[in-house]
Coordinates of C-alpha atoms and ligand atoms in Angstrom, one line a residue:
X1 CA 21.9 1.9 15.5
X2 CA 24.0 2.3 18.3
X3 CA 25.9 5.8 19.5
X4 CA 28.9 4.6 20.9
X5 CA 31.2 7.7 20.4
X6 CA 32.3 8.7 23.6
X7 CA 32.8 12.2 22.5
X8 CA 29.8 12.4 20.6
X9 CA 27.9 11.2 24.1
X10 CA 29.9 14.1 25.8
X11 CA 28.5 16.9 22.9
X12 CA 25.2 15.7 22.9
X13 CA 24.7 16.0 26.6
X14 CA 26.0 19.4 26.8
X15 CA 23.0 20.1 24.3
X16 CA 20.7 18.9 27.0
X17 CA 20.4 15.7 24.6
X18 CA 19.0 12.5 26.8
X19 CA 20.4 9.3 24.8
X20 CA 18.9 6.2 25.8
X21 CA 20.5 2.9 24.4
X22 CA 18.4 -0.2 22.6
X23 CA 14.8 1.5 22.8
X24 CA 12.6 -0.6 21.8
X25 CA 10.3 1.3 19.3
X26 CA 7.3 -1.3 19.4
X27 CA 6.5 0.5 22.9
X28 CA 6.5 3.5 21.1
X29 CA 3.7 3.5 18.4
X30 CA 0.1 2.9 18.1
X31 CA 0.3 -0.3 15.8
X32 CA 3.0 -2.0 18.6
X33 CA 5.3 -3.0 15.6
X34 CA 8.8 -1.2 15.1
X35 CA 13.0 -2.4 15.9
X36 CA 15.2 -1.2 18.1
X37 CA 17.5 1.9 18.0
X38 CA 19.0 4.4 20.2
X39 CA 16.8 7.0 21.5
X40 CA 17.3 11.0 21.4
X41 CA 15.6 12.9 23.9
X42 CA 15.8 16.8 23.1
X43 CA 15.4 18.7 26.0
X44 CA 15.5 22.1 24.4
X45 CA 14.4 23.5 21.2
X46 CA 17.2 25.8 20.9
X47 CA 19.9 23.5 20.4
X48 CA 18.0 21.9 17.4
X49 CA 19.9 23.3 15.0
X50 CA 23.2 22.5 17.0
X51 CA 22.5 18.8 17.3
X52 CA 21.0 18.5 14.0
X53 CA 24.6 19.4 12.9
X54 CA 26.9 16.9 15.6
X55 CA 24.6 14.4 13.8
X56 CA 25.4 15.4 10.0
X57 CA 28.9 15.8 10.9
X58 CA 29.3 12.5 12.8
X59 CA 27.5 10.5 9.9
X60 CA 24.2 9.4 12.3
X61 CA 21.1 9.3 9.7
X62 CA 18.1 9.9 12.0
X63 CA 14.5 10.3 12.4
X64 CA 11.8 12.2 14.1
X65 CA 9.1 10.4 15.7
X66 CA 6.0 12.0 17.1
X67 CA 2.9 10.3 18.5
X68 CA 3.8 7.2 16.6
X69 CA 0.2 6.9 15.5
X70 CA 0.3 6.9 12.0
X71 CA 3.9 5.0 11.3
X72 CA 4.6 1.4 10.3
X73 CA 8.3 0.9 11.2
X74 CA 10.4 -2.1 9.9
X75 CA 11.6 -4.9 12.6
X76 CA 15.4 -5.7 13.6
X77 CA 18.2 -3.3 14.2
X78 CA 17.3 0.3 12.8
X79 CA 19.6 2.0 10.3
X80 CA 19.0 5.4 12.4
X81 CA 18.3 7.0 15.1
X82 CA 15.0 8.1 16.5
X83 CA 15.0 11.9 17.6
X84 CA 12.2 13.3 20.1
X85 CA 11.1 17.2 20.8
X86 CA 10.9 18.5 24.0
X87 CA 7.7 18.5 25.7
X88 CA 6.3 21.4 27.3
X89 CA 3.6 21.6 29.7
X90 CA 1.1 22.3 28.6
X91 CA 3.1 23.7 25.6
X92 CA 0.0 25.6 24.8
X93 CA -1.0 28.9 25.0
X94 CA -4.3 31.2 24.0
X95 CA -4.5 34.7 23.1
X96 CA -7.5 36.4 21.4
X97 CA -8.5 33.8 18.7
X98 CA -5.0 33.3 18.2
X99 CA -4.1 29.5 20.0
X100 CA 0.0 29.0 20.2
X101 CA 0.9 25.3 20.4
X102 CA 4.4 22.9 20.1
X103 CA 4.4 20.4 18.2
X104 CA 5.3 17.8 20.7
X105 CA 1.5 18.7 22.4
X106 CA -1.1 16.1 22.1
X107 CA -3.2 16.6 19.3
X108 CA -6.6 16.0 21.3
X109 CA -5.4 17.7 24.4
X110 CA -4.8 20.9 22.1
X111 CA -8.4 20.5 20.9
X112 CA -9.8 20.3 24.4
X113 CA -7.6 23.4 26.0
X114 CA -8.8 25.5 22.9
X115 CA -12.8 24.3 23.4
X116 CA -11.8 25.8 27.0
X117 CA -10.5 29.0 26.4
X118 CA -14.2 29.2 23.5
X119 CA -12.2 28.7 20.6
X120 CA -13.8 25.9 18.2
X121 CA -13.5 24.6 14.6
X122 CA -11.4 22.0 15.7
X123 CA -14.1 19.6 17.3
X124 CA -13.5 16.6 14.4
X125 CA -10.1 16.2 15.0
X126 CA -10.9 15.0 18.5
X127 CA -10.0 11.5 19.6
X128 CA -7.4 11.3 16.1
X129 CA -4.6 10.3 18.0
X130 CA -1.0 11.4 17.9
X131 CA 0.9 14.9 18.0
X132 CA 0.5 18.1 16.6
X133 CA 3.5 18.5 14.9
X134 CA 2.1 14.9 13.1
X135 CA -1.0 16.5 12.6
X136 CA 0.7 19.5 10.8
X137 CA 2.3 17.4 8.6
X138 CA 0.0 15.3 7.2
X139 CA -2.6 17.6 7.7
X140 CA -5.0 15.3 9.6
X141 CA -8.6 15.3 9.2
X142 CA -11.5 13.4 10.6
X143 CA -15.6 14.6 10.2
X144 CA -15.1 17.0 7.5
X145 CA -12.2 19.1 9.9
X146 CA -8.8 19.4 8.8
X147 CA -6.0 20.9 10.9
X148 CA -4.7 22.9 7.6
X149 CA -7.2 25.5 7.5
X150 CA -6.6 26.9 11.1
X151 CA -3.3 27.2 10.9
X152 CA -1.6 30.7 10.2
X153 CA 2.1 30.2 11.1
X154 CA 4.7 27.2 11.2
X155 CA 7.7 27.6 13.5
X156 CA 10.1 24.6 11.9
X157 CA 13.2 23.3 11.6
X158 CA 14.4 23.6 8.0
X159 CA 17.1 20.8 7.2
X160 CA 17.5 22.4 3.8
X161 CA 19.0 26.0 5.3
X162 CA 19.8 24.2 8.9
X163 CA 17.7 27.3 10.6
X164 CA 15.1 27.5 12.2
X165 CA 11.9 29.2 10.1
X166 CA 8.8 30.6 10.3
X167 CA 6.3 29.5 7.6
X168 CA 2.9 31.8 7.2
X169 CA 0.2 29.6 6.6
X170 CA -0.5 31.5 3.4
X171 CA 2.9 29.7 2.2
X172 CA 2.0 26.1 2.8
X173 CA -0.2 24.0 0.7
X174 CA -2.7 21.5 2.8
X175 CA -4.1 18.7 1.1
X176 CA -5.7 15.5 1.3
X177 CA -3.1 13.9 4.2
X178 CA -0.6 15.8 2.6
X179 CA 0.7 18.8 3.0
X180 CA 3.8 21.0 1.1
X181 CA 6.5 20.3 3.8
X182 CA 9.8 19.0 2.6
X183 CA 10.1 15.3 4.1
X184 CA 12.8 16.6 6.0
X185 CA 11.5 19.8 7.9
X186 CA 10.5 19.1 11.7
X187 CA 7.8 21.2 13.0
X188 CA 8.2 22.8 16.3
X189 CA 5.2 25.1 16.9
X190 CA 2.5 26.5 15.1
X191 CA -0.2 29.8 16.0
X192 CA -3.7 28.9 14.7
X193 CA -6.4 31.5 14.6
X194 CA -10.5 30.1 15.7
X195 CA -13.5 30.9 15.4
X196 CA -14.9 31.9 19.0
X197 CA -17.5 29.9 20.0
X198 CA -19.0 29.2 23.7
X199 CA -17.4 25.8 25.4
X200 CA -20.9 24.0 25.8
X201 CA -21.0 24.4 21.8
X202 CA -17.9 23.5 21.1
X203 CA -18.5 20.2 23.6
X204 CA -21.5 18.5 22.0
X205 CA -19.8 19.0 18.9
X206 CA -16.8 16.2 20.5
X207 CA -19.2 14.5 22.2
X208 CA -21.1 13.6 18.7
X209 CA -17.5 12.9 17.1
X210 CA -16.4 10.2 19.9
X211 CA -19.4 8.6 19.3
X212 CA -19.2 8.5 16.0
X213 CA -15.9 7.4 16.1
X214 CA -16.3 4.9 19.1
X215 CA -19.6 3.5 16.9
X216 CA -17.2 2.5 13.6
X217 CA -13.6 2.2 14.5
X218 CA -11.6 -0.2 16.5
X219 CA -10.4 2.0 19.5
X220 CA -9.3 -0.7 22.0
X221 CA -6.7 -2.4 19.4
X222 CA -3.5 -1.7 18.1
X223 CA -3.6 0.3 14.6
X224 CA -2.6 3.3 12.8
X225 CA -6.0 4.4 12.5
X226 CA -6.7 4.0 8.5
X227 CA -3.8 2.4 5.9
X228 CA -4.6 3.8 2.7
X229 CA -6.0 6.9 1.8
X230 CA -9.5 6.9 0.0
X231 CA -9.7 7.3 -3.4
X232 CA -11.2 10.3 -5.3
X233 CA -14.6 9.8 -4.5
X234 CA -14.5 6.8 -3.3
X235 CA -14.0 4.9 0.2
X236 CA -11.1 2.3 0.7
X237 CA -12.7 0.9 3.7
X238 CA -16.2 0.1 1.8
X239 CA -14.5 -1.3 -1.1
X240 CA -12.8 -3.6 1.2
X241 CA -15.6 -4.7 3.5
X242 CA -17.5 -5.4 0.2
X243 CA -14.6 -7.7 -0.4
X244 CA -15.2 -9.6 2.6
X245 CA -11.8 -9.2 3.7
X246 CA -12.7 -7.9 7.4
X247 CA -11.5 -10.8 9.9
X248 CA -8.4 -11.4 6.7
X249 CA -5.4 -12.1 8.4
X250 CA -1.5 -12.4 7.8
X251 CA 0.3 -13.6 10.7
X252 CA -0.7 -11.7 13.7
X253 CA -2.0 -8.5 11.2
X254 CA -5.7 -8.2 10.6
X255 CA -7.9 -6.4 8.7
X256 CA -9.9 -5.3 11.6
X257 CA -13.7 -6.7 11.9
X258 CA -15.2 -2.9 13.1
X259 CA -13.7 -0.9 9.9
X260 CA -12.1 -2.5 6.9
X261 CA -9.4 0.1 6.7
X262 CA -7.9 0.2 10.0
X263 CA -5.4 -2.8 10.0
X264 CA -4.7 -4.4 13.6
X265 CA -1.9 -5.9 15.2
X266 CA -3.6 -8.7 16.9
X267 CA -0.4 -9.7 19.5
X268 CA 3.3 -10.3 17.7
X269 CA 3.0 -8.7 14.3
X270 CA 5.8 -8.3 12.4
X271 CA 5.9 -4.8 10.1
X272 CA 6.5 -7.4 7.4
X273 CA 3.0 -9.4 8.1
X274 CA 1.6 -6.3 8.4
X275 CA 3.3 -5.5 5.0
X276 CA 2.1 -8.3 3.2
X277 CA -1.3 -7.8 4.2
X278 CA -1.6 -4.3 3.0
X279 CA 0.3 -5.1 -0.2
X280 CA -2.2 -8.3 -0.5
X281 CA -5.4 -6.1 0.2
X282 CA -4.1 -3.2 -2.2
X283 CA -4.0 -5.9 -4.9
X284 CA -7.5 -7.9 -4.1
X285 CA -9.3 -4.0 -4.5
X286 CA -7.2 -3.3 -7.8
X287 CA -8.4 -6.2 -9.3
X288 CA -11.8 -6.0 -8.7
X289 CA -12.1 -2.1 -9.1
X290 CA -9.2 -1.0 -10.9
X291 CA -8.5 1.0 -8.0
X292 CA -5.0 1.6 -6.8
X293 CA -4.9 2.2 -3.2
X294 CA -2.6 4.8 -1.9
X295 CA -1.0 4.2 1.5
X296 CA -2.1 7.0 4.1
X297 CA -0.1 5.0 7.2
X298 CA 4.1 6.1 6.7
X299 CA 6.5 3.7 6.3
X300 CA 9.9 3.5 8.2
X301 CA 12.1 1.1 6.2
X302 CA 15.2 0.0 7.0
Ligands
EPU1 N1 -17.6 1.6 5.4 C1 -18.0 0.3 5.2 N2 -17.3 -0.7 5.9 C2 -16.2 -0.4 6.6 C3 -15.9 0.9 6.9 C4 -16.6 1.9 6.2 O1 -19.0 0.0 4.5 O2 -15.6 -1.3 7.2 C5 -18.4 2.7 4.8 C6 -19.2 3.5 5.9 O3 -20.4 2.9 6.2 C7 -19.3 4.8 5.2 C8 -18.1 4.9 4.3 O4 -17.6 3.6 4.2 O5 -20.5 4.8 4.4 C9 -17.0 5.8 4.9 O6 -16.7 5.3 6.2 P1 -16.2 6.3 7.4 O7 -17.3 7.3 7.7 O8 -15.8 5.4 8.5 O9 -15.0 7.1 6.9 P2 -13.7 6.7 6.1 O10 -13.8 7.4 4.8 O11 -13.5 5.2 6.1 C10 -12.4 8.8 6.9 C11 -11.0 9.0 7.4 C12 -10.8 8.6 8.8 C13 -11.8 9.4 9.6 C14 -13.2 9.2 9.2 C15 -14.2 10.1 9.9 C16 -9.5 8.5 5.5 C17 -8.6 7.5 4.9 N3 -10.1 8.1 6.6 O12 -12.6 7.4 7.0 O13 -9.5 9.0 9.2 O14 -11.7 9.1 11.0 O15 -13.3 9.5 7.8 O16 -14.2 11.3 9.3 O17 -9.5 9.6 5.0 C18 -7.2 8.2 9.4 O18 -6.9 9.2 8.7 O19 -6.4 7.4 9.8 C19 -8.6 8.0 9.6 C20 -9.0 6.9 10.3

C-alpha cells in the first residue's frame, strides 16, 4: 500500500513520522518471507495517539511490526501499512528490582542489561529472538521462563479508547503464548520487578540456555523459531520427528532437520510454500494422533 497523499505526507512528518516507500518486508523478519508496503517510522511516542488518528481518518489499515521473529507475512502488494516504534537507546532503565524497558528494546539485550545491574529470573528467555513489546504480547517463554510473570505494569496504546494506558500486571492474563491483550493494543513500555541475584549467577544460568538452545534448534537458518504451539501435554516437534517429516519440503520451506518444529526458509520461499507445508504437516500429525496443531507463528494475510 502506497501513501501517496501529499497532505497526509505533510501531517505525518510534522509528527516526526519517517515514511519510506516500497519496503520490502522479506528484509525485515526472521523467516525472510513477507511483500512489500510503505514503511512508518515513529520517531516519538508521544504522537502515537496523533498518527494513530491521521491513519483512521485517512482510511490507511496498518500494522505494527516488532522484531519480525515470530510472523509469517503473505507475498505481493500488502493491504496495509507497516508501523514501527521508536527506538531508544538503550531504552532501558534499572531501579531497585524494579527494570523499566520500551518495547521496541531487544528482547535478549534486556535480559543481558538486567543480569548486569544483578537482577535475574529472566535467564531462559535468552537468545529467543525478537522485541519486548513481542515478547509482552505473546508472552514468550523458553526453559520453563516466561516473560508474564515479571511483569508488573504495561504502558500501551489502547486502539479501543485511542489513549494511551497503563495496565498493572495484576490486570493482564499471561498464558501459554498468549496473553489477554486486545489484538489491537501496541505495547510501548513495561516495569518488571526481579529477583536480585549476583551477575556470575545469573550468567551460567544463559550460558547453559545457549547451549541448550544452540545443541537442538536451527540458529543459522531462516525461521520463526517453533510453528505450532505444543499440545497439552504433549510436544509438536516429537510428534513430528516421529513422523519422519524432518528434511519434508514444499518449495523452498522445510521442516528443519535440527528440530521438527522450527520450519526453514531454505532460499526463495513463498509465505504460501511455507503455508502449505504447515497446513500439510498439521494434517499428517492429526491423522496419526488426532492431534490438532495450533499455530504459535502469526499470520499476516493479505
Ligand atoms: N524433540 C524431538 N525431535 C525434535 C524436536 C524435539 O524428539 O525434532 C523432543 C525433544 O527431544 C524433547 C521434546 O521433544 O524431548 C521437547 O523438545 P524441546 O526441548 O526442544 O522443546 P519444545 O517443546 O519443542 C519449547 C518451546 C520453544 C523453546 C523450547 C525450550 C513451544 C512451541 N516451543 O520447544 O520455543 O525454545 O521449548 O524451552 O513451546 C518458540 O516459542 O518459538 C520456541 C522455539
Amino acid at each position: 500500500m502506497r501513501i501517496n497523499d501529499s497532505a497526509i505526507v505533510e501531517r505525518l512528518k510534522e509528527l516526526g513520522v519517517e515514511l519510506r516507500a516500497a519496503v520490502s518486508l522479506k528484509e525485515k523478519t526472521s523467516l525472510g518471507i513477507g511483500g512489500t508496503t510503505d514503511e512508518l517510522l515513529l520517531h516519538r511516542y508521544d504522537t502515537i495517539p496523533q498518527v494513530m488518528r491521521l491513519l483512521a481518518d485517512a482510511g490507511i489499515p496498518h500494522r505494527f511490526l516488532g522484531g519480525g521473529t515470530n510472523v509469517l507475512i503473505a507475498d505481493g502488494e500488502l493491504p496495509w501499512v507497516v508501523l514501527h516504534l521508536p527506538v531508544a537507546h538503550p531504552g532501558m532503565r534499572a531501579e531497585g528490582n524494579s527494570a523499566f524497558v520500551d518495547a521496541s528494546a531487544d528482547l535478549g539485550g534486556m535480559v543481558t542489561f538486567c543480569a548486569k545491574h544483578d537482577l535475574g529470573g529472566m535467564e531462559g528467555l535468552i537468545g529467543v529472538p525478537g522485541s519486548v513489546g513481542g515478547a509482552l504480547r505473546m508472552n514468550a517463554g523458553a526453559y520453563g521462563t516466561q516473560i508474564g510473570p515479571w511483569v508488573r505494569e504495561v504502558e500501551l496504546y489502547r486502539a479501543a479508547s485511542g489513549e494511551v494506558e497503563t495496565v498493572r500486571g495484576k490486570e493482564i492474563r499471561f498464558d501459554y503464548r498468549h496473553t489477554s491483550f486486545a489484538p489491537d493494543d501496541v505495547m510501548l513500555r513495561v516495569k518488571l520487578e526481579l529477583p536480585s541475584k549476583p551477575y556470575k549467577e545469573i550468567l551460567a544460568g544463559i550460558k547453559m540456555c545457549n547451549e541448550k538452545r544452540r545443541a537442538s534448534q536451527p540458529l543459522n537458518q531462516k525461521s520463526a523459531g517453533c510453528i505450532f504451539k505444543n499440545p497439552p501435554g504433549g510436544s509438536a516437534g516429537r510428534m513430528i520427528d516421529e513422523l519422519k517429516l524432518k528434511g519434508h519440503r514444499v518449495g523452498d520451506a522445510e521442516v528443519s532437520d535440527r528440530h521438527a518444529n522450527f520450519f526453514v526458509n531454505l532460499a526463495d520461499a513463498t509465505c504460501d510454500d511455507m503455508q502449505r507445508l504447515i497446513d500439510d504437516v498439521r494434517e499428517r500429525v492429526r491423522a496419526a494422533y488426532g492431534a490438532e496443531l495450533e499455530n504459535e507463528v502469526i499470520f499476516w494475510r493479505n
